PDB file of C-alpha atoms and ligand atoms in Angstrom:
ATOM      1  CA  MET A 278     112.865  98.605  89.276  1.00 87.00           C
ATOM      2  CA  ILE A 279     116.451  97.882  90.196  1.00 96.00           C
ATOM      3  CA  ARG A 280     117.449  94.236  90.523  1.00 97.00           C
ATOM      4  CA  ARG A 281     121.210  94.583  90.216  1.00 98.00           C
ATOM      5  CA  VAL A 282     123.621  97.463  90.588  1.00 98.00           C
ATOM      6  CA  ALA A 283     127.094  97.555  89.043  1.00 98.00           C
ATOM      7  CA  VAL A 284     129.522  98.633  91.734  1.00 98.00           C
ATOM      8  CA  TYR A 285     132.817 100.095  90.559  1.00 98.00           C
ATOM      9  CA  CYS A 286     135.382 100.421  93.323  1.00 98.00           C
ATOM     10  CA  GLY A 287     139.007 100.077  94.323  1.00 97.00           C
ATOM     11  CA  SER A 288     140.960  96.853  94.107  1.00 95.00           C
ATOM     12  CA  ASN A 289     142.672  98.291  97.215  1.00 97.00           C
ATOM     13  CA  VAL A 290     140.919  99.280 100.437  1.00 98.00           C
ATOM     14  CA  GLY A 291     142.380 102.790 100.447  1.00 98.00           C
ATOM     15  CA  ALA A 292     144.168 104.687 103.175  1.00 98.00           C
ATOM     16  CA  ASP A 293     141.173 105.496 105.351  1.00 97.00           C
ATOM     17  CA  PRO A 294     138.937 102.911 107.065  1.00 98.00           C
ATOM     18  CA  SER A 295     135.893 104.999 106.103  1.00 98.00           C
ATOM     19  CA  PHE A 296     136.218 103.678 102.529  1.00 98.00           C
ATOM     20  CA  ALA A 297     135.709 100.037 103.553  1.00 98.00           C
ATOM     21  CA  GLU A 298     132.944 101.120 105.911  1.00 98.00           C
ATOM     22  CA  ALA A 299     131.202 102.910 103.024  1.00 98.00           C
ATOM     23  CA  ALA A 300     131.584  99.793 100.821  1.00 98.00           C
ATOM     24  CA  ARG A 301     130.004  97.633 103.559  1.00 98.00           C
ATOM     25  CA  ASP A 302     127.197 100.121 104.143  1.00 98.00           C
ATOM     26  CA  LEU A 303     126.431 100.399 100.435  1.00 98.00           C
ATOM     27  CA  ALA A 304     126.210  96.613  99.983  1.00 98.00           C
ATOM     28  CA  THR A 305     124.043  96.395 103.123  1.00 98.00           C
ATOM     29  CA  ALA A 306     121.707  99.164 101.929  1.00 98.00           C
ATOM     30  CA  LEU A 307     121.332  97.457  98.540  1.00 98.00           C
ATOM     31  CA  ALA A 308     120.786  94.013 100.079  1.00 98.00           C
ATOM     32  CA  SER A 309     118.165  95.334 102.499  1.00 98.00           C
ATOM     33  CA  ARG A 310     116.100  96.167  99.408  1.00 97.00           C
ATOM     34  CA  GLY A 311     116.854  92.787  97.784  1.00 98.00           C
ATOM     35  CA  ILE A 312     119.215  94.390  95.243  1.00 98.00           C
ATOM     36  CA  GLY A 313     122.177  92.303  94.074  1.00 98.00           C
ATOM     37  CA  VAL A 314     125.578  93.361  92.818  1.00 98.00           C
ATOM     38  CA  VAL A 315     127.511  93.116  89.553  1.00 98.00           C
ATOM     39  CA  TYR A 316     131.176  93.889  89.945  1.00 97.00           C
ATOM     40  CA  GLY A 317     134.679  93.136  88.708  1.00 96.00           C
ATOM     41  CA  GLY A 318     134.750  89.664  90.283  1.00 95.00           C
ATOM     42  CA  GLY A 319     137.838  90.171  92.445  1.00 93.00           C
ATOM     43  CA  ARG A 320     138.340  89.401  96.093  1.00 93.00           C
ATOM     44  CA  SER A 321     140.774  92.206  96.869  1.00 94.00           C
ATOM     45  CA  GLY A 322     140.188  95.680  98.246  1.00 97.00           C
ATOM     46  CA  LEU A 323     136.794  97.367  98.337  1.00 98.00           C
ATOM     47  CA  MET A 324     135.625  94.901  95.676  1.00 97.00           C
ATOM     48  CA  GLY A 325     136.025  92.039  98.135  1.00 97.00           C
ATOM     49  CA  VAL A 326     134.302  94.027 100.889  1.00 98.00           C
ATOM     50  CA  VAL A 327     131.275  94.717  98.661  1.00 98.00           C
ATOM     51  CA  ALA A 328     131.057  91.084  97.487  1.00 98.00           C
ATOM     52  CA  ASP A 329     131.468  89.563 100.975  1.00 98.00           C
ATOM     53  CA  THR A 330     128.905  91.906 102.527  1.00 98.00           C
ATOM     54  CA  ALA A 331     126.319  91.334  99.800  1.00 98.00           C
ATOM     55  CA  LEU A 332     126.788  87.549 100.034  1.00 98.00           C
ATOM     56  CA  ALA A 333     126.474  87.657 103.831  1.00 98.00           C
ATOM     57  CA  HIS A 334     123.108  89.387 103.362  1.00 98.00           C
ATOM     58  CA  GLY A 335     121.935  86.717 100.929  1.00 98.00           C
ATOM     59  CA  VAL A 336     121.724  88.653  97.656  1.00 98.00           C
ATOM     60  CA  ASP A 337     123.241  87.591  94.324  1.00 98.00           C
ATOM     61  CA  VAL A 338     126.752  88.705  93.489  1.00 98.00           C
ATOM     62  CA  VAL A 339     127.740  88.433  89.847  1.00 98.00           C
ATOM     63  CA  GLY A 340     131.386  88.907  88.913  1.00 97.00           C
ATOM     64  CA  VAL A 341     132.672  89.626  85.419  1.00 97.00           C
ATOM     65  CA  MET A 342     136.364  89.091  84.871  1.00 95.00           C
ATOM     66  CA  PRO A 343     138.679  88.555  81.927  1.00 94.00           C
ATOM     67  CA  THR A 344     140.118  85.037  81.794  1.00 93.00           C
ATOM     68  CA  HIS A 345     143.700  86.217  82.231  1.00 90.00           C
ATOM     69  CA  LEU A 346     142.826  87.773  85.623  1.00 88.00           C
ATOM     70  CA  VAL A 347     140.912  84.650  86.710  1.00 87.00           C
ATOM     71  CA  ARG A 348     144.018  82.587  85.906  1.00 77.00           C
ATOM     72  CA  ARG A 349     146.079  84.821  88.145  1.00 78.00           C
ATOM     73  CA  GLU A 350     143.786  83.494  90.896  1.00 63.00           C
ATOM     74  CA  ILE A 351     142.465  86.795  92.046  1.00 81.00           C
ATOM     75  CA  ALA A 352     138.842  85.901  91.363  1.00 85.00           C
ATOM     76  CA  HIS A 353     136.490  85.670  94.328  1.00 88.00           C
ATOM     77  CA  GLU A 354     135.565  82.001  94.677  1.00 88.00           C
ATOM     78  CA  GLY A 355     132.424  82.358  96.759  1.00 92.00           C
ATOM     79  CA  ILE A 356     130.256  84.520  94.498  1.00 95.00           C
ATOM     80  CA  THR A 357     126.957  83.472  92.942  1.00 96.00           C
ATOM     81  CA  GLU A 358     128.169  83.614  89.312  1.00 97.00           C
ATOM     82  CA  LEU A 359     131.473  84.432  87.668  1.00 96.00           C
ATOM     83  CA  HIS A 360     131.410  85.328  83.965  1.00 96.00           C
ATOM     84  CA  GLU A 361     134.710  85.111  82.146  1.00 96.00           C
ATOM     85  CA  THR A 362     135.367  87.360  79.182  1.00 96.00           C
ATOM     86  CA  ALA A 363     138.172  87.430  76.624  1.00 96.00           C
ATOM     87  CA  THR A 364     139.061  91.082  77.163  1.00 95.00           C
ATOM     88  CA  MET A 365     138.661  94.006  79.577  1.00 92.00           C
ATOM     89  CA  HIS A 366     136.477  95.716  76.962  1.00 93.00           C
ATOM     90  CA  GLU A 367     134.057  92.794  76.839  1.00 96.00           C
ATOM     91  CA  ARG A 368     134.046  92.710  80.594  1.00 95.00           C
ATOM     92  CA  LYS A 369     132.977  96.337  80.942  1.00 93.00           C
ATOM     93  CA  ALA A 370     130.297  95.942  78.271  1.00 94.00           C
ATOM     94  CA  MET A 371     128.889  92.879  80.061  1.00 97.00           C
ATOM     95  CA  MET A 372     128.809  94.698  83.408  1.00 97.00           C
ATOM     96  CA  VAL A 373     126.910  97.558  81.752  1.00 96.00           C
ATOM     97  CA  GLU A 374     124.468  95.062  80.225  1.00 96.00           C
ATOM     98  CA  LEU A 375     123.821  93.114  83.435  1.00 97.00           C
ATOM     99  CA  ALA A 376     123.163  96.126  85.687  1.00 98.00           C
ATOM    100  CA  ASP A 377     120.143  98.388  86.145  1.00 97.00           C
ATOM    101  CA  ALA A 378     122.211 101.234  87.638  1.00 98.00           C
ATOM    102  CA  TYR A 379     125.889 102.140  88.143  1.00 98.00           C
ATOM    103  CA  VAL A 380     127.614 103.231  91.319  1.00 98.00           C
ATOM    104  CA  ALA A 381     131.220 104.316  91.812  1.00 98.00           C
ATOM    105  CA  LEU A 382     132.719 104.011  95.271  1.00 98.00           C
ATOM    106  CA  PRO A 383     136.180 105.406  95.943  1.00 98.00           C
ATOM    107  CA  GLY A 384     138.833 103.704  93.841  1.00 98.00           C
ATOM    108  CA  GLY A 385     141.732 104.181  91.474  1.00 98.00           C
ATOM    109  CA  VAL A 386     142.127 104.537  87.720  1.00 98.00           C
ATOM    110  CA  GLY A 387     140.184 101.322  86.986  1.00 95.00           C
ATOM    111  CA  THR A 388     137.190 102.760  88.825  1.00 98.00           C
ATOM    112  CA  LEU A 389     137.645 106.117  87.096  1.00 98.00           C
ATOM    113  CA  GLU A 390     137.689 104.423  83.693  1.00 97.00           C
ATOM    114  CA  GLU A 391     134.505 102.476  84.428  1.00 97.00           C
ATOM    115  CA  LEU A 392     132.686 105.553  85.737  1.00 98.00           C
ATOM    116  CA  SER A 393     133.840 107.639  82.807  1.00 98.00           C
ATOM    117  CA  GLU A 394     132.678 104.999  80.346  1.00 97.00           C
ATOM    118  CA  VAL A 395     129.153 104.631  81.755  1.00 97.00           C
ATOM    119  CA  LEU A 396     128.818 108.407  81.798  1.00 97.00           C
ATOM    120  CA  SER A 397     129.973 108.858  78.231  1.00 97.00           C
ATOM    121  CA  TRP A 398     127.698 105.999  77.122  1.00 96.00           C
ATOM    122  CA  ALA A 399     124.739 107.678  78.875  1.00 96.00           C
ATOM    123  CA  ARG A 400     125.587 110.912  77.086  1.00 95.00           C
ATOM    124  CA  ILE A 401     125.373 109.343  73.646  1.00 94.00           C
ATOM    125  CA  GLY A 402     122.204 107.401  74.474  1.00 94.00           C
ATOM    126  CA  LEU A 403     123.678 103.878  74.734  1.00 94.00           C
ATOM    127  CA  HIS A 404     121.856 103.433  78.031  1.00 95.00           C
ATOM    128  CA  ALA A 405     119.444 105.460  80.142  1.00 95.00           C
ATOM    129  CA  LYS A 406     120.241 103.986  83.553  1.00 97.00           C
ATOM    130  CA  PRO A 407     121.177 106.031  86.641  1.00 97.00           C
ATOM    131  CA  VAL A 408     124.852 106.715  87.440  1.00 98.00           C
ATOM    132  CA  ALA A 409     125.850 107.737  90.972  1.00 98.00           C
ATOM    133  CA  VAL A 410     129.035 108.351  92.909  1.00 98.00           C
ATOM    134  CA  LEU A 411     129.473 107.836  96.614  1.00 98.00           C
ATOM    135  CA  ASN A 412     131.462 110.878  97.686  1.00 98.00           C
ATOM    136  CA  THR A 413     132.805 109.381 100.929  1.00 98.00           C
ATOM    137  CA  GLY A 414     134.724 112.032 102.875  1.00 97.00           C
ATOM    138  CA  GLY A 415     134.719 114.265  99.772  1.00 98.00           C
ATOM    139  CA  PHE A 416     136.799 111.734  97.802  1.00 98.00           C
ATOM    140  CA  TYR A 417     135.150 112.730  94.485  1.00 98.00           C
ATOM    141  CA  HIS A 418     135.139 116.474  95.150  1.00 98.00           C
ATOM    142  CA  HIS A 419     137.740 117.315  92.497  1.00 98.00           C
ATOM    143  CA  LEU A 420     136.184 115.079  89.863  1.00 98.00           C
ATOM    144  CA  LEU A 421     132.760 116.658  90.419  1.00 98.00           C
ATOM    145  CA  GLU A 422     134.337 120.111  90.111  1.00 98.00           C
ATOM    146  CA  PHE A 423     136.032 119.021  86.913  1.00 98.00           C
ATOM    147  CA  LEU A 424     132.673 117.905  85.485  1.00 98.00           C
ATOM    148  CA  ASP A 425     131.253 121.338  86.409  1.00 98.00           C
ATOM    149  CA  GLN A 426     134.204 122.924  84.626  1.00 98.00           C
ATOM    150  CA  MET A 427     133.380 120.904  81.492  1.00 98.00           C
ATOM    151  CA  VAL A 428     129.954 122.575  81.503  1.00 98.00           C
ATOM    152  CA  VAL A 429     131.438 126.057  82.032  1.00 98.00           C
ATOM    153  CA  SER A 430     133.944 125.420  79.235  1.00 98.00           C
ATOM    154  CA  GLY A 431     131.225 124.237  76.867  1.00 98.00           C
ATOM    155  CA  PHE A 432     132.241 120.588  76.473  1.00 98.00           C
ATOM    156  CA  ILE A 433     129.189 119.034  78.082  1.00 97.00           C
ATOM    157  CA  ARG A 434     125.681 120.386  78.533  1.00 97.00           C
ATOM    158  CA  PRO A 435     124.070 120.986  81.947  1.00 98.00           C
ATOM    159  CA  HIS A 436     121.587 118.120  81.442  1.00 97.00           C
ATOM    160  CA  GLU A 437     124.512 115.796  80.613  1.00 97.00           C
ATOM    161  CA  ARG A 438     126.309 116.882  83.792  1.00 98.00           C
ATOM    162  CA  GLU A 439     123.150 115.901  85.661  1.00 97.00           C
ATOM    163  CA  MET A 440     123.440 112.336  84.385  1.00 97.00           C
ATOM    164  CA  VAL A 441     125.677 111.603  87.382  1.00 98.00           C
ATOM    165  CA  SER A 442     124.446 112.239  90.910  1.00 98.00           C
ATOM    166  CA  ASP A 443     126.656 112.381  93.983  1.00 98.00           C
ATOM    167  CA  HIS A 444     125.775 111.335  97.506  1.00 98.00           C
ATOM    168  CA  ALA A 445     127.360 111.715 100.923  1.00 98.00           C
ATOM    169  CA  THR A 446     126.005 108.468 102.372  1.00 98.00           C
ATOM    170  CA  PRO A 447     125.361 104.943 101.049  1.00 98.00           C
ATOM    171  CA  GLU A 448     121.788 104.937 102.370  1.00 98.00           C
ATOM    172  CA  GLY A 449     121.051 108.280 100.670  1.00 98.00           C
ATOM    173  CA  LEU A 450     122.535 107.018  97.420  1.00 98.00           C
ATOM    174  CA  VAL A 451     120.466 103.815  97.388  1.00 98.00           C
ATOM    175  CA  GLU A 452     117.288 105.723  98.264  1.00 97.00           C
ATOM    176  CA  ALA A 453     117.910 108.138  95.389  1.00 97.00           C
ATOM    177  CA  LEU A 454     118.537 105.282  92.934  1.00 97.00           C
ATOM    178  CA  CYS A 455     115.323 103.548  93.934  1.00 95.00           C
ATOM    179  CA  ALA A 456     113.359 106.811  93.666  1.00 94.00           C
ATOM    180  CA  ALA A 457     114.852 107.503  90.223  1.00 91.00           C
ATOM    181  CA  THR A 458     113.773 104.113  88.904  1.00 88.00           C
ATOM    182  CA  ALA A 459     110.432 103.714  90.694  1.00 84.00           C
ATOM    183  CA  PRO A 460     107.535 103.133  88.306  1.00 79.00           C
ATOM    184  CA  ARG A 461     105.628 106.404  87.779  1.00 74.00           C
ATOM    185  CA  PRO A 462     101.919 106.363  88.631  1.00 70.00           C
ATOM    186  CA  THR A 463      99.828 106.439  85.462  1.00 64.00           C
ATOM    187  CA  GLU A 464      97.794 109.598  84.921  1.00 51.00           C
ATOM    188  CA  ASP A 465      94.452 107.951  85.557  1.00 52.00           C
ATOM    189  CA  ALA A 466      95.691 105.934  88.576  1.00 47.00           C
TER     190      ALA A 466
HETATM  191  P1  AMP B1898     141.114 100.306  90.613  1.00 55.68           P
HETATM  192  O1  AMP B1898     140.094 101.371  90.885  1.00 55.68           O
HETATM  193  O2  AMP B1898     142.209 100.795  89.703  1.00 55.68           O
HETATM  194  O3  AMP B1898     141.624  99.628  91.828  1.00 55.68           O
HETATM  195  O4  AMP B1898     140.363  99.224  89.746  1.00 55.68           O
HETATM  196  C1  AMP B1898     139.204  98.619  90.256  1.00 55.68           C
HETATM  197  C2  AMP B1898     138.131  98.524  89.208  1.00 55.68           C
HETATM  198  O5  AMP B1898     138.698  98.010  87.991  1.00 55.68           O
HETATM  199  C3  AMP B1898     137.056  97.555  89.644  1.00 55.68           C
HETATM  200  O6  AMP B1898     135.770  98.170  89.638  1.00 55.68           O
HETATM  201  C4  AMP B1898     137.159  96.377  88.683  1.00 55.68           C
HETATM  202  O7  AMP B1898     136.019  96.252  87.862  1.00 55.68           O
HETATM  203  C5  AMP B1898     138.410  96.639  87.846  1.00 55.68           C
HETATM  204  N1  AMP B1898     139.601  95.892  88.359  1.00 55.68           N
HETATM  205  C6  AMP B1898     140.842  96.390  88.491  1.00 55.68           C
HETATM  206  N2  AMP B1898     141.706  95.491  89.021  1.00 55.68           N
HETATM  207  C7  AMP B1898     141.021  94.377  89.223  1.00 55.68           C
HETATM  208  C8  AMP B1898     141.308  93.082  89.765  1.00 55.68           C
HETATM  209  N3  AMP B1898     142.522  92.768  90.215  1.00 55.68           N
HETATM  210  N4  AMP B1898     140.332  92.182  89.836  1.00 55.68           N
HETATM  211  C9  AMP B1898     139.103  92.479  89.398  1.00 55.68           C
HETATM  212  N5  AMP B1898     138.757  93.681  88.896  1.00 55.68           N
HETATM  213  C10 AMP B1898     139.681  94.612  88.806  1.00 55.68           C
END
């Protein structure tokens, strides 16, 4: 059962309006299933779009931000809870802890770092939660190819490559996450 999804995404909105549209649609698809959001706690870029949309649909939005960023007044003031951490490292660990699944929307190097970390942590067994990327307009095409190349070159195994799924639409992504975490019927049920 998924209660909260960590959403990693750009602190900018990106050059194409389809990115903000995808962020809105993802938050809407999550909220329509009662699923809340854990995210970086900011109000800028796609982060702000995800937080505002989720709040407008009445689900919890939990932000996790290092104190030095909060002081720079870039924290979103309307969210349900804002956790402050001493460092960026603590922040990422707390986001991992608080979420039942991880989703990367289009973003920059911060998003790439967060996605890369949850994937490498899955690989070494630190968590067993689903990781998914929203490949809006093919944004993640080259990264997905690079992951395939890691398999071909013998640096990751095929089952490790499969620890991240990619999806063309927000609705498809959320459906897949829910299916992946649905309780399995017991054998005698
Ligand atoms: P980027 O993709 O480089 O724009 O970085 C966005 C990601 O890094 C988000 O998922 C956040 O968790 C984190 N992050 C980077 N910059 C900020 C910021 N100004 N406020 C809050 N989180 C940020």
